Coordinates of C-alpha atoms in Angstrom, one line a residue:
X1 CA 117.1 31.2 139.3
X2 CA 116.7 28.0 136.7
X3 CA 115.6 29.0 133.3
X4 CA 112.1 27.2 134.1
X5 CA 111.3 29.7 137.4
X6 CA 112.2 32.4 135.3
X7 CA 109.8 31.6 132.1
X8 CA 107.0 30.7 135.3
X9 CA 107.8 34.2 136.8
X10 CA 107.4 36.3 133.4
X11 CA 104.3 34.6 132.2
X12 CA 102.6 35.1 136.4
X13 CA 104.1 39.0 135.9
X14 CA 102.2 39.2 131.9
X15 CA 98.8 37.2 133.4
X16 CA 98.9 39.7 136.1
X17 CA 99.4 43.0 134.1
X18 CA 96.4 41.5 131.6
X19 CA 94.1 40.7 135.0
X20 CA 95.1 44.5 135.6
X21 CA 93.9 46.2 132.2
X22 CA 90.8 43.4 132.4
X23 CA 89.5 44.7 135.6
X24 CA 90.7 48.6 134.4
X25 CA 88.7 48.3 130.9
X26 CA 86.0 46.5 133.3
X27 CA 86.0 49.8 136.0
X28 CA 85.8 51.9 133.1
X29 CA 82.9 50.1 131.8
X30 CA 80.9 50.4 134.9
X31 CA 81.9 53.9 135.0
X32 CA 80.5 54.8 132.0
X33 CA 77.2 52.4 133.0
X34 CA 76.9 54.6 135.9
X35 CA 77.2 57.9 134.6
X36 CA 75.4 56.8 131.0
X37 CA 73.3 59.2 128.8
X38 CA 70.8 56.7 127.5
X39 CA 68.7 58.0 124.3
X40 CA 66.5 55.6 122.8
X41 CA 68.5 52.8 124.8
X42 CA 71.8 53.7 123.3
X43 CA 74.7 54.7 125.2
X44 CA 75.8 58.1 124.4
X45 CA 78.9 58.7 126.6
X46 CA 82.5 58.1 124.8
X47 CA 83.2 57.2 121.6
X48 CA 82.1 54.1 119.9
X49 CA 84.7 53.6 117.6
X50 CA 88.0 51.6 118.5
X51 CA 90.5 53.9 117.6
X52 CA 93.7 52.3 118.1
X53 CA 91.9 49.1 116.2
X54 CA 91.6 51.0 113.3
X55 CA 94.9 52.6 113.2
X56 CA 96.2 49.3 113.3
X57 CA 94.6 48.0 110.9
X58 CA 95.4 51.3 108.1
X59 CA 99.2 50.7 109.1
X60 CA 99.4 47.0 108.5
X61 CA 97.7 47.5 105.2
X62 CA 99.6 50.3 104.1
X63 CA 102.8 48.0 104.7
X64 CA 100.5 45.0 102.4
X65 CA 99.9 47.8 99.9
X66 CA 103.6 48.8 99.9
X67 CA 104.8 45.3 99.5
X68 CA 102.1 44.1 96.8
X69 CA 101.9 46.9 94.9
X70 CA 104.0 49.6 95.0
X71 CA 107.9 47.8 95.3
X72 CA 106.3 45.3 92.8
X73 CA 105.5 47.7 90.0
X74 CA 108.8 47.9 88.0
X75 CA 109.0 43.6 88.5
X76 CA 108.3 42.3 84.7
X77 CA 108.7 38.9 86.3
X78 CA 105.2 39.4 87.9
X79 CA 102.0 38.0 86.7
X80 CA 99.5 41.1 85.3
X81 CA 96.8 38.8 86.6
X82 CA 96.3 35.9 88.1
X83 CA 92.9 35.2 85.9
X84 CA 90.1 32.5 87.7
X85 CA 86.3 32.6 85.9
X86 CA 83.8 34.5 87.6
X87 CA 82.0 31.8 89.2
X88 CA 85.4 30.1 90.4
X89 CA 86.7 33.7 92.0
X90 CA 83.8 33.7 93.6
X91 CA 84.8 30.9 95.8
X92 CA 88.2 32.1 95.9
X93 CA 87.1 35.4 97.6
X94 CA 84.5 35.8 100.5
X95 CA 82.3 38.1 99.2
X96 CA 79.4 37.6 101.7
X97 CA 78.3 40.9 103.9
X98 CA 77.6 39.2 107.4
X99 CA 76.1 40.4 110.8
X100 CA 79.0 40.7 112.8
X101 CA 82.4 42.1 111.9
X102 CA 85.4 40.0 110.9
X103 CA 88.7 39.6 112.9
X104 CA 91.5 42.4 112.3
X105 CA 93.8 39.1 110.7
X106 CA 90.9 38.0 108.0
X107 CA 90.5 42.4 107.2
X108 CA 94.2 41.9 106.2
X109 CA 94.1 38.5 104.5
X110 CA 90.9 40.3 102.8
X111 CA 93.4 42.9 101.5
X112 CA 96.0 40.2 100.4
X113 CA 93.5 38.8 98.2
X114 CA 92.1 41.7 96.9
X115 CA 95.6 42.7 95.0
X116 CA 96.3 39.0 94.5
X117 CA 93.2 38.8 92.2
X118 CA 93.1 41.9 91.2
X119 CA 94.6 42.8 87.0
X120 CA 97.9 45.0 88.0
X121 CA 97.2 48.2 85.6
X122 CA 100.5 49.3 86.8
X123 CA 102.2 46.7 85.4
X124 CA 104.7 47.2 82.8
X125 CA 103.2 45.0 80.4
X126 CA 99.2 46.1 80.6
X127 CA 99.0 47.7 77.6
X128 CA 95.3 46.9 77.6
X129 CA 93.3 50.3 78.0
X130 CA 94.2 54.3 77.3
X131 CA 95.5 53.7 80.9
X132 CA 98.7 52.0 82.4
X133 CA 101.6 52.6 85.2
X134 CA 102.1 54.3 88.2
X135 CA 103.0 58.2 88.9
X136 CA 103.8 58.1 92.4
X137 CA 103.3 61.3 93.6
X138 CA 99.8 61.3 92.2
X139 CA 99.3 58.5 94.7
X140 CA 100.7 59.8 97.4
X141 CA 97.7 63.0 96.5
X142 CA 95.3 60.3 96.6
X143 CA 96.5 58.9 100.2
X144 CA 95.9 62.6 101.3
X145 CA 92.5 63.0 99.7
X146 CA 91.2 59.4 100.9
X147 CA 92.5 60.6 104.6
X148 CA 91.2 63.7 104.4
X149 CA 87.8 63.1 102.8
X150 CA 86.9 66.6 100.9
X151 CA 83.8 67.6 99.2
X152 CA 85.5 70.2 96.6
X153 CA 82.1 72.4 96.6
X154 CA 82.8 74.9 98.9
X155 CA 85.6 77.2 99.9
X156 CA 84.9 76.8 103.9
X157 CA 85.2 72.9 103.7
X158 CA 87.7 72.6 101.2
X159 CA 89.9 75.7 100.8
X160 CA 92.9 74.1 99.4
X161 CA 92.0 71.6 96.9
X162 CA 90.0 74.5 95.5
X163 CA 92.8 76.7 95.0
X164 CA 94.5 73.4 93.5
X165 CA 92.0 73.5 91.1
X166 CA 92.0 77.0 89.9
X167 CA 95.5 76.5 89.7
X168 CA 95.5 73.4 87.7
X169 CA 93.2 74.7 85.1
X170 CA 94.5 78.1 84.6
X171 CA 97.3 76.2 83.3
X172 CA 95.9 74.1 81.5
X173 CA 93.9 76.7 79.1
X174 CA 97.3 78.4 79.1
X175 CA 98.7 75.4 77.0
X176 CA 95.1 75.1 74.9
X177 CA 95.9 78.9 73.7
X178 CA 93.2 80.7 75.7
X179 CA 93.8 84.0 77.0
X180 CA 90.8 83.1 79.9
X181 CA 88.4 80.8 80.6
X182 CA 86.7 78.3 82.9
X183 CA 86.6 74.5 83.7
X184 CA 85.6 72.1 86.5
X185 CA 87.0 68.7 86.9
X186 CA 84.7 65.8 86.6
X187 CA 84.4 62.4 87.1
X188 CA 85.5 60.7 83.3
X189 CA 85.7 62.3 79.7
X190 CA 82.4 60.7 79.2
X191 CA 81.1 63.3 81.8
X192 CA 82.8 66.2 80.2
X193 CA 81.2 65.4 77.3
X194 CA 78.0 65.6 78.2
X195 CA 78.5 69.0 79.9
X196 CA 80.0 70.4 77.1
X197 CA 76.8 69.2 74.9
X198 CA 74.5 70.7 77.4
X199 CA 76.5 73.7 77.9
X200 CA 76.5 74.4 74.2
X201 CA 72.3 73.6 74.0
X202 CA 72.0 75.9 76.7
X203 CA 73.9 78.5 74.8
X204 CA 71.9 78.3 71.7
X205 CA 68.7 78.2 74.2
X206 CA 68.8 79.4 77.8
X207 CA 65.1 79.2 78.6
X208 CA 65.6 75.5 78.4
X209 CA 66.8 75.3 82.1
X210 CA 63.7 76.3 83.4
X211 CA 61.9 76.0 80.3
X212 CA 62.8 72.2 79.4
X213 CA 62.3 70.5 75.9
X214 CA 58.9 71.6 75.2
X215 CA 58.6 73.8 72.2
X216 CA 62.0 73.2 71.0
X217 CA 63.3 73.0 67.5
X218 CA 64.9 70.0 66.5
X219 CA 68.3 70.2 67.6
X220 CA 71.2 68.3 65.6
X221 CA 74.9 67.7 66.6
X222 CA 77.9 66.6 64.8
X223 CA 80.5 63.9 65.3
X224 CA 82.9 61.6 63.1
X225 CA 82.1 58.2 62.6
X226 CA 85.7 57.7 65.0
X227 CA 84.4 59.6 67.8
X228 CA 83.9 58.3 71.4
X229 CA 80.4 56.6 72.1
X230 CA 80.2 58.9 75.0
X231 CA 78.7 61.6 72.4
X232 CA 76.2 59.3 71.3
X233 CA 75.1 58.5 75.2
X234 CA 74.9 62.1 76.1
X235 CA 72.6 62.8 73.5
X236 CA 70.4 59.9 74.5
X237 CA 70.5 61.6 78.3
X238 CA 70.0 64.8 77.7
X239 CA 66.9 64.2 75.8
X240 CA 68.5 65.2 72.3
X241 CA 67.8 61.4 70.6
X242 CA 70.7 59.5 68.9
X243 CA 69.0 60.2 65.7
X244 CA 69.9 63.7 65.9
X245 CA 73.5 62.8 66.2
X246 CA 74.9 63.3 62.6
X247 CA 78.0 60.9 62.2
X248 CA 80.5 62.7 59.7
X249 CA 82.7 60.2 57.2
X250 CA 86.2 59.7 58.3
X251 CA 89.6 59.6 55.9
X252 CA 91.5 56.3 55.6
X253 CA 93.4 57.3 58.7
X254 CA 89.9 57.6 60.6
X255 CA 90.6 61.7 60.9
X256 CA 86.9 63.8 60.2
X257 CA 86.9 64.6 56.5
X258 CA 86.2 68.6 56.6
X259 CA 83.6 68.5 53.6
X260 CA 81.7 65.9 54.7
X261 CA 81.1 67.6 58.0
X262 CA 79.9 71.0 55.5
X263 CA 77.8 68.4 53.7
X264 CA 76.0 67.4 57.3
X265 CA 75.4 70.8 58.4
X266 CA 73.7 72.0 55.2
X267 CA 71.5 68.8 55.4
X268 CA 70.6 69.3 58.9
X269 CA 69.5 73.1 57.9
X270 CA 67.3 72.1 54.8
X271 CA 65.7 69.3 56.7
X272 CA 64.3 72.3 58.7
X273 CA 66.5 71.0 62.0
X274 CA 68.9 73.3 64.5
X275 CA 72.5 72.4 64.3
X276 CA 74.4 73.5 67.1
X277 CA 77.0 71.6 68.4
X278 CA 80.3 70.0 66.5
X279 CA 82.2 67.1 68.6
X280 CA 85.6 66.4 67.5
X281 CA 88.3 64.4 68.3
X282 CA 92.2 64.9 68.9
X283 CA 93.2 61.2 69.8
X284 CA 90.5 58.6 68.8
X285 CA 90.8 55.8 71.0
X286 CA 91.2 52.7 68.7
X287 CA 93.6 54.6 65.9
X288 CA 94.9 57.2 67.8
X289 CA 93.8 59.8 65.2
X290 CA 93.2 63.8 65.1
X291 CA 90.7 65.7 63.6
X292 CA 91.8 68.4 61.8
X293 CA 90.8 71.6 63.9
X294 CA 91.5 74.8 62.1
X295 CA 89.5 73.3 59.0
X296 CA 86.3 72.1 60.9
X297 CA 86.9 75.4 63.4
X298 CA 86.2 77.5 60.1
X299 CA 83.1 75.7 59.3
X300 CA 81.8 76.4 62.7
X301 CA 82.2 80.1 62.8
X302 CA 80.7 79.9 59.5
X303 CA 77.6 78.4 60.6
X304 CA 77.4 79.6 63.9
X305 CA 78.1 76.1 65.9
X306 CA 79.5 75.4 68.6
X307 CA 83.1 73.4 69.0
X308 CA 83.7 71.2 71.3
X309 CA 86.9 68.7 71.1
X310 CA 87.4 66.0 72.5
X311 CA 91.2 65.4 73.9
X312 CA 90.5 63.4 76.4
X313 CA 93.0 60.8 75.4
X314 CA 95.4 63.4 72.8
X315 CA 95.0 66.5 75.4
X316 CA 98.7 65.5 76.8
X317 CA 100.1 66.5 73.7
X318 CA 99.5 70.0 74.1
X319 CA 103.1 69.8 77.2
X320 CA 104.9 68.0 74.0
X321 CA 106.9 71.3 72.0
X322 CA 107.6 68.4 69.5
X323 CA 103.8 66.9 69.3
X324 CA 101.3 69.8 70.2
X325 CA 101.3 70.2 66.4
X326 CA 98.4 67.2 66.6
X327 CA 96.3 69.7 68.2
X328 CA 96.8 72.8 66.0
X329 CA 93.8 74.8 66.0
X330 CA 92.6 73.8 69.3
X331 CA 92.4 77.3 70.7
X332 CA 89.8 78.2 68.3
X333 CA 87.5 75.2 70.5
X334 CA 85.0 76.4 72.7
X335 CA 85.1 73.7 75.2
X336 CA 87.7 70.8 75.4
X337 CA 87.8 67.9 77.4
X338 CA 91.4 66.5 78.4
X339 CA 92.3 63.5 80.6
X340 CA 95.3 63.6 83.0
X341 CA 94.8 60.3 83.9
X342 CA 95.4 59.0 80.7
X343 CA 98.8 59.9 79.1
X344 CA 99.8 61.9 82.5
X345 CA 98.6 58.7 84.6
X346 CA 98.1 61.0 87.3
X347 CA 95.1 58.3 88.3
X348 CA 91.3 57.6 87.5
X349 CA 89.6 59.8 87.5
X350 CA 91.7 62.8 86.9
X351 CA 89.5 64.8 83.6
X352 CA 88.7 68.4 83.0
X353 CA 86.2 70.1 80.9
X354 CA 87.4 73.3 80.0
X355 CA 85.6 76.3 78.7
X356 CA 86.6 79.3 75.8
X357 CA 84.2 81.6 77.7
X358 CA 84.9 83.8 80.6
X359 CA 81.1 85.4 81.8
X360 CA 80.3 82.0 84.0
X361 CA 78.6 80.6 81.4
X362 CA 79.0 77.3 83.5
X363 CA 77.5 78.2 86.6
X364 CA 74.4 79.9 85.0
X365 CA 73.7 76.9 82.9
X366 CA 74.5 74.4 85.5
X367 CA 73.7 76.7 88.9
X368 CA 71.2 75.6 91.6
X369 CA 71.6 78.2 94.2
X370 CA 71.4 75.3 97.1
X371 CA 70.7 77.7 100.1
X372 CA 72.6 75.6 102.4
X373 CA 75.6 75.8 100.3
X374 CA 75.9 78.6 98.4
X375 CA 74.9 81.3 100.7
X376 CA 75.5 85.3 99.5
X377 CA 76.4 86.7 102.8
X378 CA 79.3 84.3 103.8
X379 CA 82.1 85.7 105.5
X380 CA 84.4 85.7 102.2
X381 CA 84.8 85.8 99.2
X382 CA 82.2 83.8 97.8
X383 CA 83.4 83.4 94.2
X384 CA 85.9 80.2 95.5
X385 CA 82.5 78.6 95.8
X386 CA 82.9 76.9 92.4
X387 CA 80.9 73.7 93.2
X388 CA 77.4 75.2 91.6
X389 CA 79.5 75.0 88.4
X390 CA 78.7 71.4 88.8
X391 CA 76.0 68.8 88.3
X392 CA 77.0 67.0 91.2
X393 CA 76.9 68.2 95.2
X394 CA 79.6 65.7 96.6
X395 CA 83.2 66.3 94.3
X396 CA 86.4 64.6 94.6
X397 CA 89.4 66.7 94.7
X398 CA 91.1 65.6 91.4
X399 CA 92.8 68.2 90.5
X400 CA 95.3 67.5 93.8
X401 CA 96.6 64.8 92.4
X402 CA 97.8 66.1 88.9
X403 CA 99.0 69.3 90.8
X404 CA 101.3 66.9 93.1
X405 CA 102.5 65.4 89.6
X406 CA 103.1 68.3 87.6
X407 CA 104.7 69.8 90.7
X408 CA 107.2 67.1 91.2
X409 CA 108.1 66.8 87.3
X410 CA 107.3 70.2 86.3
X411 CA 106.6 70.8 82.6
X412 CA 109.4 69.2 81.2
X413 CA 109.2 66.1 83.1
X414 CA 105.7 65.9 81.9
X415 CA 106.9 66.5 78.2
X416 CA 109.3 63.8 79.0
X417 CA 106.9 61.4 79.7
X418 CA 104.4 62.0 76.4
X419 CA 107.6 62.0 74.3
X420 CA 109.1 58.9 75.8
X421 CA 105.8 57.0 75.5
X422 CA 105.5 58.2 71.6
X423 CA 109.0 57.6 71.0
X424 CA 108.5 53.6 72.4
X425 CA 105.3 53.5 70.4
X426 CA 107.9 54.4 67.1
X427 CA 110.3 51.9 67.9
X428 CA 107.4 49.3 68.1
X429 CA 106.3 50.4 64.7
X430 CA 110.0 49.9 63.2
X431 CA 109.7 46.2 64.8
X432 CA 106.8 44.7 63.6
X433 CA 108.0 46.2 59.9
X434 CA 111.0 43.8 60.9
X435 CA 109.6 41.0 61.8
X436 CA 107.7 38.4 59.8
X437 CA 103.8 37.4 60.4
X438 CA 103.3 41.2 61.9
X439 CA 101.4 43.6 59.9
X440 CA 100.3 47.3 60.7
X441 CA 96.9 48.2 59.8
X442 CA 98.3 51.9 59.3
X443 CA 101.1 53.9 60.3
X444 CA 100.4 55.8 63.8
X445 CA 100.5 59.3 64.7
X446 CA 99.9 58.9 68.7
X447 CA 100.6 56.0 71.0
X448 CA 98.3 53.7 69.1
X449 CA 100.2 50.9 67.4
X450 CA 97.9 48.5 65.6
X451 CA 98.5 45.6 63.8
X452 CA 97.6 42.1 63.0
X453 CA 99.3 39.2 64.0
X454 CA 99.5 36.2 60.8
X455 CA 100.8 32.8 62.2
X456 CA 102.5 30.8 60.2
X457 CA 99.5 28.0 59.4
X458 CA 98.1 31.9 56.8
X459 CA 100.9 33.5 56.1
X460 CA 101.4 31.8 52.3
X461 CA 97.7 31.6 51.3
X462 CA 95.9 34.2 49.7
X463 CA 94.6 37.1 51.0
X464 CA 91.0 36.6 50.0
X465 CA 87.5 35.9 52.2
X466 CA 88.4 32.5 54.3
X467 CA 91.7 34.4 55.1
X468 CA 90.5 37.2 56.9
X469 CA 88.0 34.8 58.3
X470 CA 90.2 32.7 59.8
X471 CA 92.6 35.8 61.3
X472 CA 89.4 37.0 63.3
X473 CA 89.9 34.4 65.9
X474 CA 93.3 34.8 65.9
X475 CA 93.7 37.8 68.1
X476 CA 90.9 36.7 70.5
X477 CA 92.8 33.4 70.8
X478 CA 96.3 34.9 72.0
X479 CA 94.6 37.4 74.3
X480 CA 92.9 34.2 76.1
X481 CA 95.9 32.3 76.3
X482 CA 98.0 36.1 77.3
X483 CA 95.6 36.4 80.2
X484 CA 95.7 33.0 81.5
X485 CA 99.2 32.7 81.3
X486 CA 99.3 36.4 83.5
X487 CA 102.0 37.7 81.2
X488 CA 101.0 40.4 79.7
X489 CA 97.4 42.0 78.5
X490 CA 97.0 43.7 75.3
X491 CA 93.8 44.8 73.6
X492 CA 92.0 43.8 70.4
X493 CA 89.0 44.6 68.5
X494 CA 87.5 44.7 64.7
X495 CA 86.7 48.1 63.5
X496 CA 85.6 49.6 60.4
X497 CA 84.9 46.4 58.5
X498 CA 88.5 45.3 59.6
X499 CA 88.6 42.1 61.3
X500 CA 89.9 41.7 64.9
X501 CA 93.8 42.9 65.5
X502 CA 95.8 44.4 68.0
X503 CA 96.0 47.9 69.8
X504 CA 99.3 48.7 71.7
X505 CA 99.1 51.8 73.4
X506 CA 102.3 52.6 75.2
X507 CA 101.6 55.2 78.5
X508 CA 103.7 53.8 81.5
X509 CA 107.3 55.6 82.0
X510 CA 108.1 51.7 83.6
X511 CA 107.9 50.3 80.1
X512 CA 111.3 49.7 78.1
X513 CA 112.4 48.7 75.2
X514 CA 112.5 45.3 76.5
X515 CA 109.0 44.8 77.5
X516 CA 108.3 46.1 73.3
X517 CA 110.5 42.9 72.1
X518 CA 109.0 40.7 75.0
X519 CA 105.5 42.2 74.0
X520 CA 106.4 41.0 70.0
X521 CA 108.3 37.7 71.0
X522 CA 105.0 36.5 73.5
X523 CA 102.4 37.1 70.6
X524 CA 104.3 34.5 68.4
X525 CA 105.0 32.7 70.8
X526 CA 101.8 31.6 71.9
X527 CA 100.0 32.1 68.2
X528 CA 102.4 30.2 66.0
X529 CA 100.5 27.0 66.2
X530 CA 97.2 28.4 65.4

């Protein structure tokens, strides 16, 4: 048989087979016509969704996302971003929800374009955000979860991840110092935050649940001047008024100055107010500074308040046996936030608010008793219902993910990985002393590295006002060109009267001590001729 028959022969024998599964799809069709359960005109029998379609489609983008991202994340030779104004991305991508559902092909170019346009955080040169790298067992957690879809509420629809989680944060206030306790994961520090405010109002005043504002004294809280703003916005949503937030003067190294706090409280108590709650932080997020604990915990037992401290950015320090001494005094907190997602990148959001007190002070200050949840005569043990500890109803399971991390490194990988990142963070210190036009606004204590950048155009004038002037732009200048350029992104901002410089915060276990000196020799590069 000639080559030609044959190629005629195979292409009658594949039009025939496709005639077959036409007029087979077709039979099944009129099948299901004939034997239809109509309700309100709609079709009732079989499933609707294209099942196959959609497998298809999860395992061609899985290979997209395997490709893009996740062989790609240890490549220094790849753009961070591939940066296009809003108005011009906007033509780039099509954004535009329409009637009828796109092919399977565009779906996947859709993905393509996604991560093309998208800032790679897990880069290993974004050192933009308290943020950075990849853990890759917490995303393989995350595949699981976004398969499985749990709701961590309940014990009956989520029976693992809620033993995860009681796992997770047993051991967690083991390494705070706490002989018991309580905690729920939540969606961001900022979050934890705010329960740990209302938690401590609700201490000082349970009839407020049911009670609300009315009739209350005027309640004051406490925070330095270095704190996160997320203190200030929980106070404006829980009804407590920014104006009652009393910010407390910080030392030269931006750490809470004891005294001053002591100075606050009494001026809260002779203004006739409530103090009742003390914020404070162990890892600001532009200097990287602690608070010092045991001295501000002694003013709160000596005034009755309550102590909350913010970790969510120095928490990790507590798995370091070398840097946990940032945190002394931490066990004498009542509630602490802490974010695995930061230093442990075990992915946003991964943060826990964790509580001193054992009698379920949580769940009677944030309880709702939803009868269709929460019923009493379930067939087990009803304490695993943990999810009226909560503000919310439907909860992500984020506690998996940091349990597949911690299980795959175990302790001392994790201490590892915070002692690594603060050991890059010296060597970049003992750089920029080397090198000229690089100055350190102060010597760090945590991952935060910051420093100005002097081209050469300043760097024999004199220190005085149109100096310090002209430097503000020169940060935001190199970050525009930085971003453009893809190669790297690296934050700035003024602070405390200081004018704009730069904030390296070192996270990823992908960084080296190459992508430090690259870090260094790409600022000069593209500032030495301003």
């Amino acid at each position: 048989m000639s080559a030609k028959a044959s190629a005629e022969k195979s292409q009658l024998s594949l039009l025939a087979c496709t005639l077959t599964a036409k007029t087979n799809n077709q039979q099944e069709i009129l099948q299901i016509r004939k034997n239809a359960i109509l309700v309100d005109g709609v079709i009732l029998n079989g499933p609707v969704a294209d099942s196959k379609a959609g497998e298809k489609f999860v395992e061609e983008a899985s290979k997209i996302i395997m490709e893009e991202v996740i062989k790609k994340v240890a490549d220094s030779s790849e753009k961070v971003c591939e940066w296009h104004p809003p108005e011009k991305l906007k033509t780039l991508l099509d954004l535009e929800l329409k009637d009828l559902g796109e092919t399977h092909q565009k779906l996947l170019q859709f993905c393509q374009d996604v991560i093309k346009f998208s800032v790679k955080t897990n880069h290993p040169r974004f050192f933009n955000q308290l943020y950075a790298g990849i853990d890759y067992y917490s995303l393989g957690a995350r595949f699981i979860t976004e398969a499985l879809n749990p709701s961590v509420y309940t014990y009956e629809v989520s029976p693992v991840f809620l033993l995860v989680e009681e796992a997770v944060l047993k051991k967690m206030i083991e390494f705070i110092g706490w002989k018991e306790g309580d905690g729920i994961f939540n969606p961001g520090g900022s979050v934890s935050n705010m329960y740990a405010m209302n938690l401590a109002r609700y201490k000082y005043c349970p009839d407020i649940k049911e009670r609300g504002l009315s009739g209350m004294p005027r309640m004051v809280l406490f925070t330095s001047e270095e704190c996160h703003y997320s203190v200030k916005k929980a106070a404006s949503f829980l009804g407590l008024g920014t104006q009652n937030v009393y910010f407390v003067k910080c030392d030269e190294r931006g750490k809470m100055i004891p005294e001053e706090l002591e100075k606050q409280v009494q001026r809260a108590r002779k203004e006739g107010s409530a103090p009742f709650f003390v914020s404070a932080t162990a890892g600001t997020t532009v200097l990287g500074a602690f608070d010092p604990l045991d001295e501000i915990a002694d003013i709160c037992e000596r005034y009755d308040l309550w102590l909350h401290v913010d970790a969510s950015w120095g928490g990790s320090a507590l798995l370091s046996r070398k840097h946990r001494r940032l945190l002394h005094g931490i066990h004498r907190a009542n509630s602490v936030a802490w974010n695995p997602h930061k230093m442990l990148m075990a992915g946003i959001q991964c943060c826990a608010l964790l509580v001193k007190d054992s009698s379920d002070l949580l769940k009677r200050c944030y309880s709702a008793n939803a009868s269709y949840l929460f019923q009493p005569d379930k067939f087990y043990d009803i304490s695993y219902d943990t999810g009226d500890k909560s503000i919310q109803c439907s909860r992500r399971a984020d506690a998996f993910k940091f349990w597949m991390t911690w299980k795959a490194l175990g302790t001392i990988g994790l201490e590892e990985r915070v002692n690594r990142a603060l050991a890059l963070a010296r060597y970049l210190v003992d750089e920029i002393k080397k090198r000229e036009g690089f100055q350190l606004l102060l010597e760090p204590e945590y991952a935060n590295v910051c420093f100005w950048y002097i081209p050469p155009s300043l760097r024999n004038t004199g220190k005085g006002h149109e100096f310090w002037e002209k430097l503000h732009h020169v940060a935001p200048a190199i970050k525009e060109r930085m971003v453009k350029k893809g190669s790297m992104m690296l934050g700035y901002q003024p602070h405390q009267g200081k004018v704009n410089f730069f904030r390296q915060v070192i996270i990823s276990p992908q960084v080296t001590r190459e992508d430090i000196d690259f870090l260094l020799d790409e600022i000069d590069s593209l500032g030495k001729d301003l």
